[in-house]
Amino acid sequence: MTNVFLHCIFEYMKVNSGTYRFFSVIILVLIFLGCSQTKEHKQMLRYLDELKKRNATRENFFYPEAKVLHYDSLILTAKTEAAILSSNYYKGYFLLQAGEPEQAIEIYKNLLIRMDSTDKEAIKLVNQYLGVAYLRLGEQMNCITNRTAESCIFPIQGKGIHLDNMGSKNAIAHFESLLRISPDDLETRWLLNIAYMTLGIYPDSVPKEFLIPGLSDQVSNGIKPFQEISSELGIVEKNMSGGVIIEDFNLDGYLDIVTSAWGLDEPMHFWLNNGNGSFTDLSVESKLGEFTGGLNMMQTDYNNDGYPDIFILRGGWMNKFGRQPNSLLRNNGDNTFTDITQSSGLLSFAPSQTATWNDFNNDGWLDVFIGNESNQPELHPCQFYINQKDGTFKNVAYAAGVDLIDFAKAVTSGDYDNDGWQDIFVSTMNRKSYLFRNTGMVDGTVKFEDVSDRAGFTNQVSKTFPTWFWDYDNDGLLDIFLCAFEFDKSLGYYEAAEKLGLPLRDESKMKLYHNNGDGTFTNVAEQVGLASVANAMGSNFGDINNDGFLDFYLGTGNPDSKSIIPNRFYLNDQGASFTDVTASARLGHLQKGHGVAFADLDYDGDQDIYLQVGGSFKGESNQNCLYVNPGQNENNWIAIKLEGVQSNRMGIGSRIELTFNENGKVRHVYRDVNSGGSFGSSPILAHIGIGTATVIDRIQIQWSGSNLKQEFNKINPNQLIYIKEGAEQIETRSQQKLSFVKQTLANQ
């Protein structure tokens, strides 16, 4: 343990400086010394609590409460009317972020009375934020306090229409006042149309000169609406942005839900699936509720014991305030978890929200690549930890050639060239993407080659966020999805411009890089209907209609309080095109979306969707959503759970190929075993649709690590099967179909 501790000190000292570093190192020393007397689990909790106190400062952009106090003090000491007005303006702005729209409204109303009537620019700003404050107040009263299953679902209709209309009516007055001064203000025009929609009078009552037509149009493509049932199930939590994992943590055959939130005062939650249509909150008993922070997380099985562990990422976006530790939580197999970050060698202090677990050196044990955020003068190289097979990890990023220094926002791994070695792709905020090709073992160390230029990522011009490897067209080659993340303006600007047919720069649009099979990729977003705006954070993919082609869901948003746009769902049409069916699927929640997971939680044969809802500030906290799939058709499916022996226990990185005959045509469907997208974790369980086929002619597994190939023939669909590496027979396990809403309502 001493060597692990000294290594952490050395790495931390290399990338940090000043008194902040000194303070943090002292904390680290105290943690180490305390570990001989108390469990490291408790020491991590103490450290997180210390961080919470230390980060509550006005210098921290993401702590508006401290900013409010700061401007209070400036108001008291201000010597001029201009200084008083300026400080009040900023106080109102931060009150809005802190979740106090009523106080912000009073400040802004007072400013309009006291301001110089000739200062048009100042009046425009105050009117805009006064309108936003009223709109947020309306959301609090109608979508949180008096929430229904349709609240905040775009296009707003039915029970989503605001009964208490005071907030939206006042917002409309201020937005229209602003638009008369600045009719080309697309941000405000978007918000005005949304406000009319909350009252149920869009589009007829919107002034023609300010109308954005077509917002309530719905493209169905045969998709039936999902039903949001988190309240009915009692899975109710309200927090800021964060992650979600859906996984069978106690190996009872039923999928559980774990969530995190990035506030250091926001605890994790663990909802245990009881297997009877209900969940039990085990947050306290599991010890997970003791942990706070965590913008993102994913499951792993670092010790190959079969029980899914949890890896939490902290500090993303926060620069020096992001010097927070990630956490590796060991699953004890009894519905409890223990922090073993320090003893595992994974303790570090670099802002991050993204990582990918895979067996990069093919030794049968899961390793982890962590994408860290660097922004001058805060430099934090990405980390690459190799599993030492004894419960510890060693950072070999430099030796492996992946010690990237950039503002990494998302990472993903997969074998894009089908050579048996897992590769890495990195999305960044610096308008660059990186593809690292795994070239195998050299002198005992796995090596990577930066092939970004050769692969076709040289001319990327976008700030990007979510990314993933997937085979969207079932040609046996992994493609790459990449989503833009611009925030020079609020996202309503981009939405309004696109709806009005105004030109938008390519950097604000989605990218879909098709694998050409020769080491290069081509962006085919325009050809497949994805060359549109969708600034996203949370993301994941699945097959909601069991046609064998992967669809995807994006949790949209950015830190701007004015960014109120719907989350987006895209349906894959036979691998040839994608269609935005958000409105008809009723998945367009207007609040900011983060962790996304696809899973068949009710065991009825189709995938449901869990969405972590909430923004960067307390004022954007919201209740998370569980969208139940009503069943889109009569298509068939198979669910496959792998158990590695020579390969890693969870089978992560292994490839599944199904061959079947549908309507006289032989089809092949390919899936890599992983948790899906880069922000939110679906279960390590391959749910694969086969359309109308009635039998699967062949299932072939190529195991990651061992490269062993297994084949099974003539398998009946619509069941969960377990495949153990090297076994001659598959194992089938029956599961009871659950009826969540019916059973839960009957118990109330």
XYZ file of C-alpha atoms in Angstrom:
748
model
C 0.000 0.000 0.000
C 2.913 2.362 0.658
C 4.039 2.170 -2.969
C 0.509 2.932 -4.160
C 0.350 5.932 -1.848
C 3.715 7.339 -2.942
C 2.765 6.898 -6.579
C -0.443 8.909 -6.025
C 1.527 11.698 -4.320
C 4.072 11.802 -7.157
C 1.444 11.914 -9.923
C -0.573 14.541 -8.102
C 2.413 16.820 -7.473
C 3.359 16.696 -11.165
C 0.113 18.243 -12.382
C -0.857 20.621 -9.566
C 0.742 23.619 -7.973
C 0.280 26.276 -5.316
C -1.362 26.356 -1.927
C -4.373 24.452 -3.209
C -2.068 21.553 -4.048
C -0.393 21.734 -0.643
C -3.730 21.608 1.142
C -4.896 18.652 -0.916
C -1.675 16.721 -0.337
C -2.055 17.230 3.392
C -5.552 15.757 3.125
C -4.138 12.820 1.169
C -1.488 12.207 3.846
C -4.170 12.225 6.522
C -6.174 9.711 4.520
C -3.176 7.423 4.253
C -2.241 7.676 7.910
C -5.845 7.074 8.930
C -6.081 3.931 6.857
C -4.031 2.011 9.388
C -6.701 2.726 11.968
C -9.956 3.042 10.059
C -11.293 1.677 6.850
C -10.452 3.591 3.697
C -14.167 3.620 2.979
C -14.734 6.028 5.864
C -11.701 8.074 4.943
C -13.084 8.663 1.465
C -16.355 9.845 2.979
C -14.483 12.279 5.212
C -12.503 13.580 2.291
C -15.633 14.152 0.204
C -17.174 16.034 3.098
C -14.042 18.197 3.374
C -14.157 18.897 -0.351
C -17.791 19.966 -0.075
C -16.889 22.596 2.504
C -13.821 23.778 0.613
C -15.587 24.112 -2.745
C -18.424 26.260 -1.370
C -16.729 29.472 -2.463
C -17.666 32.318 -4.776
C -14.696 31.489 -7.007
C -16.449 28.231 -7.875
C -18.629 28.963 -10.909
C -20.863 26.023 -10.053
C -21.672 27.223 -6.535
C -24.143 30.099 -7.064
C -25.141 30.258 -3.389
C -21.716 31.667 -2.547
C -21.969 34.089 -5.471
C -25.237 35.441 -4.059
C -23.571 36.154 -0.710
C -20.663 37.806 -2.509
C -22.925 40.218 -4.380
C -24.851 40.925 -1.182
C -21.617 42.189 0.319
C -20.856 44.281 -2.770
C -24.314 45.868 -2.608
C -23.741 46.860 1.017
C -20.412 48.516 0.226
C -21.284 49.992 -3.187
C -20.762 53.750 -3.448
C -22.545 54.456 -6.713
C -25.983 53.723 -8.120
C -24.372 52.010 -11.120
C -22.450 49.640 -8.847
C -25.607 48.815 -6.891
C -27.569 48.074 -10.055
C -24.797 45.944 -11.514
C -24.419 43.885 -8.332
C -28.177 43.361 -8.126
C -28.251 42.163 -11.733
C -25.644 39.506 -10.997
C -27.285 38.597 -7.711
C -30.519 37.934 -9.578
C -28.670 35.807 -12.131
C -27.128 33.622 -9.427
C -30.367 33.424 -7.451
C -31.933 31.944 -10.569
C -29.156 29.356 -10.751
C -29.545 28.638 -7.046
C -33.205 27.752 -7.537
C -34.742 30.937 -6.136
C -36.679 32.367 -9.114
C -39.102 34.350 -6.933
C -36.251 36.294 -5.336
C -34.652 36.805 -8.737
C -37.964 38.130 -10.094
C -38.231 40.746 -7.356
C -34.682 41.938 -8.029
C -35.202 42.170 -11.794
C -38.552 43.962 -11.430
C -36.883 46.509 -9.181
C -34.043 46.941 -11.672
C -36.476 47.782 -14.475
C -37.875 50.598 -12.320
C -34.483 52.010 -11.344
C -32.569 51.582 -14.613
C -31.889 54.338 -17.129
C -34.664 53.976 -19.715
C -32.235 54.900 -22.494
C -29.939 51.943 -21.753
C -31.580 49.596 -24.244
C -28.995 46.813 -23.943
C -29.345 46.620 -20.152
C -33.137 46.654 -20.419
C -33.013 43.792 -22.921
C -30.846 41.689 -20.600
C -33.057 42.270 -17.581
C -36.230 41.516 -19.548
C -34.732 38.307 -20.867
C -33.707 36.987 -17.459
C -36.933 38.195 -15.884
C -38.796 36.145 -18.480
C -36.573 33.128 -17.812
C -37.127 33.494 -14.055
C -40.895 33.533 -14.547
C -40.690 30.529 -16.872
C -38.600 28.626 -14.299
C -41.061 29.584 -11.562
C -43.878 28.182 -13.677
C -41.930 24.947 -14.085
C -41.392 24.705 -10.337
C -45.088 25.137 -9.622
C -46.398 22.873 -12.390
C -43.665 20.356 -13.256
C -42.121 19.719 -9.843
C -44.551 20.664 -7.062
C -47.612 19.473 -9.020
C -45.865 17.004 -11.282
C -47.702 14.644 -13.613
C -46.389 11.949 -15.951
C -46.716 14.438 -18.829
C -45.001 17.360 -17.115
C -42.314 19.033 -19.208
C -42.734 16.524 -22.065
C -42.336 18.268 -25.423
C -44.571 19.033 -27.240
C -46.464 20.023 -24.107
C -50.024 18.732 -24.123
C -52.660 17.047 -21.962
C -51.752 17.024 -18.287
C -48.462 18.727 -19.090
C -50.231 22.051 -19.683
C -49.677 24.406 -16.746
C -52.676 24.759 -14.460
C -50.988 27.579 -12.562
C -50.362 29.913 -15.487
C -48.939 32.919 -13.655
C -45.310 32.094 -14.453
C -45.721 31.518 -18.177
C -48.071 34.489 -18.656
C -45.539 36.854 -17.114
C -42.705 35.239 -19.052
C -44.613 35.878 -22.292
C -45.060 39.560 -21.436
C -41.345 40.095 -20.889
C -40.241 37.994 -23.864
C -42.576 39.911 -26.188
C -41.350 43.210 -24.779
C -37.803 42.162 -25.573
C -38.648 40.897 -29.059
C -40.223 44.223 -29.978
C -36.818 45.746 -29.348
C -34.818 42.863 -30.853
C -37.052 40.864 -33.227
C -34.077 38.795 -34.430
C -33.335 37.423 -30.949
C -33.764 33.700 -31.632
C -33.037 32.640 -28.046
C -35.965 34.675 -26.738
C -38.194 33.719 -29.660
C -37.720 30.039 -28.851
C -38.538 30.578 -25.162
C -41.625 32.616 -26.082
C -43.017 29.765 -28.179
C -42.323 27.283 -25.365
C -44.124 29.555 -22.890
C -47.197 29.670 -25.138
C -47.047 25.892 -25.417
C -47.117 25.492 -21.603
C -50.445 27.354 -21.635
C -51.907 25.111 -24.325
C -52.354 27.994 -26.806
C -49.482 27.319 -29.203
C -49.473 27.997 -32.157
C -52.743 29.902 -32.525
C -52.061 32.611 -29.957
C -48.401 33.248 -30.733
C -47.963 36.599 -32.540
C -47.326 35.728 -36.183
C -44.115 37.717 -36.350
C -42.688 35.666 -33.450
C -44.129 32.239 -34.272
C -41.821 29.255 -34.827
C -44.106 26.898 -36.735
C -44.107 23.132 -36.581
C -42.968 22.639 -32.978
C -45.888 20.351 -32.190
C -45.605 18.300 -35.368
C -45.142 14.586 -34.748
C -43.449 11.983 -36.937
C -44.575 8.580 -35.747
C -42.926 5.907 -37.935
C -45.229 3.550 -36.075
C -43.732 4.403 -32.672
C -46.115 4.246 -29.725
C -45.700 6.673 -26.796
C -43.651 5.654 -23.759
C -45.143 6.146 -20.298
C -43.215 7.886 -17.526
C -43.842 5.980 -14.254
C -41.117 6.961 -11.769
C -43.652 8.509 -9.364
C -45.974 5.509 -9.536
C -43.056 3.253 -8.654
C -41.836 5.485 -5.844
C -38.466 5.905 -7.548
C -38.562 9.606 -6.799
C -35.450 11.690 -6.473
C -34.737 15.271 -7.430
C -31.161 16.278 -8.088
C -28.777 17.988 -10.444
C -26.980 16.273 -13.309
C -25.560 12.809 -12.755
C -25.156 9.239 -13.893
C -27.217 6.075 -13.922
C -26.412 2.354 -14.016
C -29.010 -0.342 -14.605
C -27.585 -3.727 -13.659
C -28.310 -6.901 -11.695
C -26.122 -6.076 -8.736
C -27.126 -9.007 -6.490
C -27.342 -11.611 -9.283
C -30.970 -12.492 -8.561
C -31.932 -12.150 -12.224
C -33.657 -8.776 -11.870
C -32.252 -5.409 -12.924
C -31.603 -2.767 -10.265
C -31.061 1.002 -10.616
C -28.200 3.081 -9.182
C -27.961 6.846 -9.669
C -25.457 9.546 -8.780
C -25.459 13.344 -8.878
C -22.533 15.671 -9.203
C -23.208 17.864 -6.158
C -20.976 16.950 -3.241
C -24.068 17.228 -1.059
C -26.146 14.930 -3.284
C -26.110 11.245 -2.288
C -26.207 8.212 -4.552
C -29.375 6.094 -4.672
C -29.799 2.335 -4.980
C -33.179 0.928 -6.009
C -33.344 -2.849 -5.632
C -35.705 -4.657 -8.001
C -37.907 -6.921 -5.873
C -38.967 -9.050 -8.834
C -42.659 -8.414 -8.180
C -43.229 -5.067 -9.890
C -41.772 -2.932 -7.117
C -38.431 -1.521 -5.979
C -36.932 -1.068 -2.520
C -34.732 1.898 -1.690
C -31.525 0.352 -0.320
C -29.481 3.554 -0.501
C -28.744 3.558 3.220
C -28.339 -0.191 3.786
C -26.067 -0.587 0.766
C -23.756 2.239 1.943
C -24.093 3.848 -1.501
C -26.139 6.671 0.012
C -23.063 7.671 1.988
C -21.278 8.728 -1.197
C -21.833 12.083 -2.844
C -20.719 13.619 -6.108
C -20.336 11.753 -9.354
C -21.287 13.338 -12.661
C -20.982 9.955 -14.332
C -20.348 6.329 -13.417
C -20.308 2.857 -14.886
C -20.256 -0.751 -13.753
C -17.275 -3.073 -13.953
C -16.065 -6.319 -12.422
C -12.480 -5.448 -11.561
C -11.860 -8.615 -9.516
C -13.710 -11.153 -11.705
C -15.923 -12.351 -8.852
C -19.115 -12.020 -10.910
C -20.598 -9.191 -8.845
C -20.780 -5.824 -10.674
C -18.722 -3.116 -9.018
C -19.166 0.649 -9.505
C -16.684 3.239 -10.757
C -17.616 6.887 -10.011
C -16.137 9.884 -11.828
C -15.967 13.306 -10.210
C -14.870 16.859 -10.900
C -15.851 17.267 -14.553
C -16.080 20.879 -15.829
C -14.800 22.325 -12.558
C -11.115 23.061 -13.321
C -9.236 23.488 -10.032
C -12.395 22.733 -8.062
C -12.539 19.468 -9.944
C -9.528 18.047 -8.136
C -11.782 15.394 -6.704
C -11.140 11.678 -6.353
C -12.854 9.070 -8.468
C -14.153 6.086 -6.505
C -14.029 2.348 -7.088
C -16.769 0.709 -5.024
C -16.458 -3.034 -4.499
C -19.664 -5.038 -4.581
C -19.557 -7.248 -1.482
C -22.213 -9.606 -2.822
C -24.689 -8.833 -0.048
C -26.215 -5.591 -1.391
C -23.469 -3.504 0.204
C -20.516 -1.681 -1.342
C -17.104 -0.666 0.001
C -14.782 2.041 -1.278
C -11.404 0.510 -2.164
C -10.081 3.338 -4.338
C -6.827 3.893 -2.493
C -5.815 0.273 -1.990
C -6.621 -0.438 -5.650
C -4.179 2.224 -6.834
C -6.869 4.260 -8.603
C -6.781 7.248 -6.253
C -6.046 10.442 -8.184
C -7.117 14.068 -8.264
C -8.016 15.080 -11.785
C -11.337 16.463 -13.065
C -13.128 13.852 -15.132
C -16.534 12.466 -16.007
C -15.619 9.757 -18.489
C -13.907 6.371 -18.530
C -14.069 3.082 -20.392
C -13.443 -0.384 -18.943
C -12.202 -3.127 -21.248
C -9.568 -5.845 -21.434
C -6.973 -3.927 -23.402
C -4.087 -6.388 -22.979
C -6.169 -9.564 -23.468
C -5.229 -11.122 -20.142
C -8.799 -11.784 -18.991
C -8.984 -8.848 -16.558
C -10.657 -5.465 -17.032
C -8.466 -2.372 -17.329
C -9.634 1.258 -17.396
C -8.853 4.341 -19.477
C -9.892 7.633 -17.823
C -10.387 10.770 -19.883
C -9.284 13.751 -17.797
C -9.922 17.430 -18.429
C -7.009 19.782 -19.082
C -7.483 23.517 -19.421
C -4.573 25.899 -18.877
C -3.085 26.101 -16.340
C -4.772 22.910 -15.093
C -3.075 20.032 -16.927
C -4.216 16.495 -16.176
C -3.020 13.772 -18.560
C -5.466 10.983 -19.306
C -4.823 7.849 -17.259
C -4.626 4.238 -18.372
C -4.663 1.660 -15.592
C -3.760 -1.972 -16.210
C -5.326 -4.534 -13.894
C -2.611 -6.320 -11.905
C -4.972 -9.260 -11.155
C -4.490 -8.851 -7.415
C -6.993 -6.094 -6.747
C -4.615 -3.310 -7.786
C -3.989 -1.237 -10.909
C -0.937 0.415 -12.474
C -1.059 3.609 -14.545
C 0.871 2.968 -17.781
C -0.613 5.803 -19.875
C 2.782 7.196 -20.891
C 4.302 3.834 -21.775
C 1.173 2.837 -23.692
C 1.093 6.082 -25.668
C -2.276 7.352 -24.427
C -1.245 10.015 -21.895
C -3.330 12.546 -23.809
C -3.494 16.109 -22.476
C -6.745 17.648 -23.666
C -10.218 18.531 -22.393
C -11.648 15.020 -22.710
C -15.438 14.832 -22.420
C -16.210 11.282 -23.525
C -14.297 8.089 -24.231
C -15.326 4.754 -25.685
C -13.550 1.514 -26.550
C -14.066 -1.210 -29.133
C -12.238 -3.240 -31.740
C -12.884 -1.124 -34.835
C -10.431 -3.011 -37.084
C -11.415 -6.520 -35.917
C -7.845 -7.507 -35.047
C -8.710 -8.826 -31.589
C -7.410 -5.784 -29.663
C -9.640 -3.127 -28.078
C -9.075 0.415 -29.369
C -9.918 3.804 -27.775
C -11.736 6.873 -29.105
C -11.701 10.236 -27.261
C -14.072 13.187 -27.746
C -12.893 16.621 -26.533
C -14.001 20.220 -26.146
C -10.991 21.485 -28.120
C -12.419 20.605 -31.549
C -10.300 17.462 -31.792
C -11.072 13.777 -31.593
C -8.525 11.031 -31.105
C -8.537 7.430 -32.306
C -5.917 5.255 -30.609
C -5.358 1.913 -32.326
C -4.300 -0.912 -30.034
C -1.228 -2.502 -31.605
C -0.872 -5.282 -29.023
C 1.831 -6.155 -26.522
C 5.409 -4.894 -26.826
C 7.924 -5.781 -24.099
C 5.141 -6.636 -21.695
C 3.171 -3.422 -22.220
C 0.138 -2.862 -24.398
C 0.839 -0.133 -26.967
C -1.391 2.276 -28.875
C -0.866 4.265 -32.054
C -2.558 7.618 -32.659
C -4.259 7.070 -36.023
C -6.633 10.051 -35.810
C -5.358 11.752 -38.963
C -5.161 8.573 -41.000
C -8.670 7.524 -39.923
C -10.257 10.786 -41.038
C -10.664 12.888 -37.892
C -8.214 15.656 -38.878
C -10.731 18.217 -40.102
C -13.188 18.049 -37.235
C -14.371 21.538 -36.310
C -16.756 20.808 -33.459
C -16.601 20.892 -29.734
C -17.948 17.449 -28.962
C -19.291 15.496 -26.020
C -21.056 12.095 -26.233
C -19.496 9.386 -28.367
C -19.661 5.647 -28.790
C -18.639 2.697 -30.939
C -21.574 0.795 -32.447
C -22.475 -1.134 -35.577
C -25.486 0.908 -36.655
C -25.846 -0.788 -40.064
C -24.966 -4.393 -39.087
C -22.050 -4.771 -41.496
C -19.747 -6.288 -38.865
C -17.649 -3.129 -38.455
C -17.833 -0.707 -35.540
C -18.824 2.829 -36.496
C -18.511 5.972 -34.340
C -21.248 8.386 -33.260
C -20.133 11.845 -32.159
C -22.378 14.636 -30.905
C -21.614 18.355 -30.952
C -21.713 20.401 -27.774
C -21.738 24.120 -28.479
C -22.611 26.715 -25.870
C -21.644 30.074 -27.299
C -25.384 30.727 -27.129
C -28.240 29.062 -25.310
C -29.505 25.998 -27.136
C -32.836 27.624 -27.977
C -30.957 29.696 -30.552
C -29.894 26.571 -32.450
C -33.343 25.005 -32.156
C -35.091 28.130 -33.448
C -32.629 28.626 -36.301
C -33.053 25.044 -37.477
C -36.859 25.146 -37.294
C -36.914 28.440 -39.225
C -34.612 27.075 -41.917
C -31.796 29.487 -41.116
C -28.209 28.448 -41.880
C -26.230 26.788 -39.103
C -22.564 25.944 -39.003
C -21.600 22.306 -39.333
C -19.867 22.327 -35.951
C -23.233 22.440 -34.156
C -24.457 19.234 -35.812
C -24.219 15.512 -35.073
C -21.614 13.305 -36.757
C -21.886 9.646 -37.716
C -18.591 8.159 -38.857
C -19.079 5.067 -40.977
C -16.291 2.496 -40.772
C -14.952 1.970 -44.302
C -13.197 -1.269 -43.372
C -9.752 0.008 -44.377
C -8.857 1.935 -41.234
C -10.691 5.089 -42.327
C -14.064 6.606 -41.441
C -16.462 8.849 -43.378
C -18.999 11.199 -41.817
C -22.341 10.084 -43.300
C -24.594 12.115 -40.981
C -26.144 14.056 -43.847
C -26.831 10.917 -45.895
C -28.622 9.178 -42.997
C -30.624 12.164 -41.765
C -28.509 13.107 -38.759
C -27.008 16.388 -39.990
C -29.110 18.321 -37.514
C -28.543 20.148 -34.244
C -28.602 18.058 -31.069
C -26.310 19.437 -28.390
C -26.171 16.534 -25.965
C -24.641 15.396 -22.691
C -26.293 12.147 -21.625
C -26.497 9.472 -24.292
C -27.083 5.820 -24.972
C -28.446 3.442 -27.559
C -30.710 0.413 -27.770
C -33.310 -1.262 -29.946
C -36.770 -0.196 -28.802
C -38.733 -1.953 -31.576
C -36.700 -5.179 -31.754
C -35.938 -4.809 -35.448
C -32.241 -5.566 -34.928
C -31.102 -2.005 -35.658
C -29.839 0.295 -32.909
C -31.735 3.480 -32.045
C -30.429 6.195 -29.711
C -31.503 8.743 -27.102
C -29.754 12.025 -26.311
C -29.998 13.969 -23.068
C -29.624 17.567 -24.240
C -28.610 20.777 -22.510
C -25.735 22.993 -21.455
C -24.994 25.137 -18.370
C -26.912 28.175 -19.694
C -30.114 28.738 -17.682
C -31.887 29.750 -20.895
C -31.219 26.363 -22.534
C -34.661 24.770 -22.340
C -34.956 22.285 -25.198
C -36.274 18.727 -25.545
C -34.177 15.609 -25.143
C -34.115 13.664 -28.421
C -34.864 10.142 -29.609
C -33.818 8.843 -33.046
C -35.174 5.708 -34.696
C -32.905 3.635 -36.935
C -34.544 2.607 -40.218
C -32.772 -0.550 -41.419
C -29.330 1.032 -40.985
C -30.012 3.368 -43.919
C -31.419 6.421 -42.138
C -32.532 7.844 -38.794
C -35.745 9.688 -37.958
C -36.420 12.013 -35.024
C -39.525 10.464 -33.400
C -39.131 12.266 -30.073
C -42.601 13.799 -30.116
C -44.542 10.648 -30.951
C -42.501 8.572 -28.473
C -43.189 11.221 -25.783
C -39.522 11.229 -24.782
C -38.814 14.940 -25.251
C -38.387 16.038 -21.652
C -37.585 19.766 -21.679
C -35.240 19.700 -18.714
C -31.562 18.909 -19.068
C -30.763 15.257 -19.639
C -27.735 13.403 -18.359
C -27.237 9.695 -17.690
C -29.280 7.464 -20.045
C -29.757 3.693 -19.822
C -31.725 1.231 -21.977
C -32.987 -1.950 -20.285
C -35.944 -4.315 -20.247
C -36.820 -3.585 -16.632
C -40.244 -5.190 -16.695
C -39.130 -8.318 -18.606
C -41.781 -7.977 -21.273
C -39.330 -8.258 -24.159
C -38.739 -4.619 -25.062
C -36.319 -2.045 -23.753
C -37.374 0.757 -21.428
C -35.393 3.962 -20.878
C -34.140 5.611 -17.683
C -33.155 9.290 -17.888
C -31.228 11.213 -15.250
C -32.709 14.726 -15.379
C -31.128 17.887 -13.984
C -28.626 20.595 -14.848
C -25.452 22.084 -13.438
C -27.120 24.184 -10.740
C -29.652 23.695 -7.949
C -32.147 25.757 -9.917
C -32.104 23.091 -12.625
C -32.650 20.124 -10.347
C -35.420 17.832 -11.504
C -36.958 14.433 -10.964
C -35.453 11.554 -12.900
C -37.630 9.638 -15.353
C -38.371 5.991 -16.059
C -40.008 5.608 -19.461
C -41.757 2.276 -19.944
C -41.939 0.917 -23.475
C -45.558 -0.066 -24.257
C -44.442 -2.600 -26.863
C -43.991 -1.325 -30.380
C -44.927 -4.465 -32.378
C -44.816 -8.254 -32.303
C -41.121 -8.523 -33.198
C -39.049 -11.209 -31.504
C -35.869 -10.868 -29.492
C -33.169 -12.656 -27.512
C -31.313 -11.541 -24.380
C -27.815 -12.945 -23.877
C -25.772 -12.831 -20.691
C -22.123 -13.896 -20.987
C -19.835 -15.365 -18.345
C -16.153 -15.329 -19.154
C -13.693 -17.939 -17.885
C -10.435 -17.152 -19.664
C -11.921 -13.830 -20.727
C -13.106 -11.189 -18.254
C -16.040 -12.467 -16.210
C -18.596 -9.991 -17.607
C -17.595 -10.661 -21.209
C -17.055 -6.945 -21.881
C -15.627 -6.414 -25.349
C -16.831 -9.769 -26.643
C -18.729 -9.774 -29.936
C -22.026 -11.515 -30.613
C -23.245 -12.331 -34.118
C -26.772 -13.561 -34.771
C -27.768 -15.163 -38.066
C -31.448 -15.644 -38.898
C -33.899 -15.645 -41.774
C -36.510 -12.902 -41.877
C -39.081 -12.891 -44.668
C -36.883 -15.030 -46.867
C -33.771 -12.909 -46.332
C -30.722 -14.015 -44.345
C -29.766 -11.355 -41.824
C -26.755 -10.845 -39.569
C -26.906 -8.698 -36.436
C -23.760 -7.780 -34.501
C -23.385 -6.552 -30.932
C -20.374 -5.701 -28.824
C -20.923 -6.436 -25.135
C -20.672 -3.206 -23.145
C -22.797 -0.678 -21.250
C -23.620 1.393 -24.316
C -23.025 5.123 -24.710
C -20.538 7.351 -22.937
C -22.890 8.971 -20.381
C -25.151 6.445 -18.691
C -24.777 2.670 -18.384
C -27.127 -0.002 -19.657
C -26.782 -3.540 -18.234
C -23.949 -5.748 -19.491
C -26.601 -7.849 -21.164
C -27.107 -8.041 -24.923
C -30.760 -7.449 -25.788
C -31.055 -8.109 -29.535
C -34.143 -7.809 -31.721
C -34.607 -10.210 -34.635
C -37.681 -8.720 -36.280
C -40.287 -11.256 -37.363
C -37.851 -14.189 -37.480
C -39.097 -17.150 -35.457
C -35.802 -18.940 -34.881
C -32.163 -17.891 -34.587
C -30.161 -20.100 -36.922
C -26.822 -19.332 -35.289
C -25.386 -17.466 -32.324
C -21.639 -16.974 -32.510
C -19.594 -15.510 -29.676
C -16.058 -14.234 -30.117
C -14.720 -13.800 -26.620
C -12.633 -10.749 -25.828
C -9.223 -11.668 -24.489
C -9.122 -15.352 -25.337
C -10.470 -14.864 -28.904
C -12.283 -18.171 -28.433
C -15.215 -18.635 -30.813
C -18.348 -20.433 -29.703
C -21.337 -21.334 -31.824
C -24.879 -22.423 -30.989
C -27.544 -23.315 -33.520
C -31.329 -23.252 -33.770
C -32.144 -21.162 -30.715
C -35.703 -20.134 -29.938
C -36.239 -16.384 -29.411
C -38.019 -14.422 -26.673
C -35.942 -15.710 -23.788
C -32.927 -14.861 -21.672
C -30.014 -17.224 -22.170
C -26.717 -17.534 -20.312
C -23.576 -18.533 -22.187
C -20.453 -19.562 -20.317
C -17.144 -19.403 -22.111
C -16.202 -22.883 -23.317
C -19.505 -24.514 -22.301
C -21.157 -26.834 -24.796
C -24.711 -25.898 -23.851
C -26.524 -22.660 -23.212
C -28.521 -22.138 -20.044
C -32.021 -20.700 -20.127
C -33.617 -18.948 -17.183
C -37.262 -18.057 -16.942
C -38.278 -14.595 -15.806
C -41.647 -13.384 -14.676
C -43.064 -10.533 -16.697
C -43.652 -7.586 -14.387
C -46.506 -5.106 -14.543
C -45.102 -2.116 -12.710
C -47.957 0.370 -12.921
C -50.784 -2.082 -12.240
C -49.130 -3.692 -9.238
C -47.879 -0.446 -7.745
C -51.188 1.391 -8.059
C -52.990 -1.592 -6.560
C -50.783 -1.315 -3.487
C -51.485 2.368 -2.942
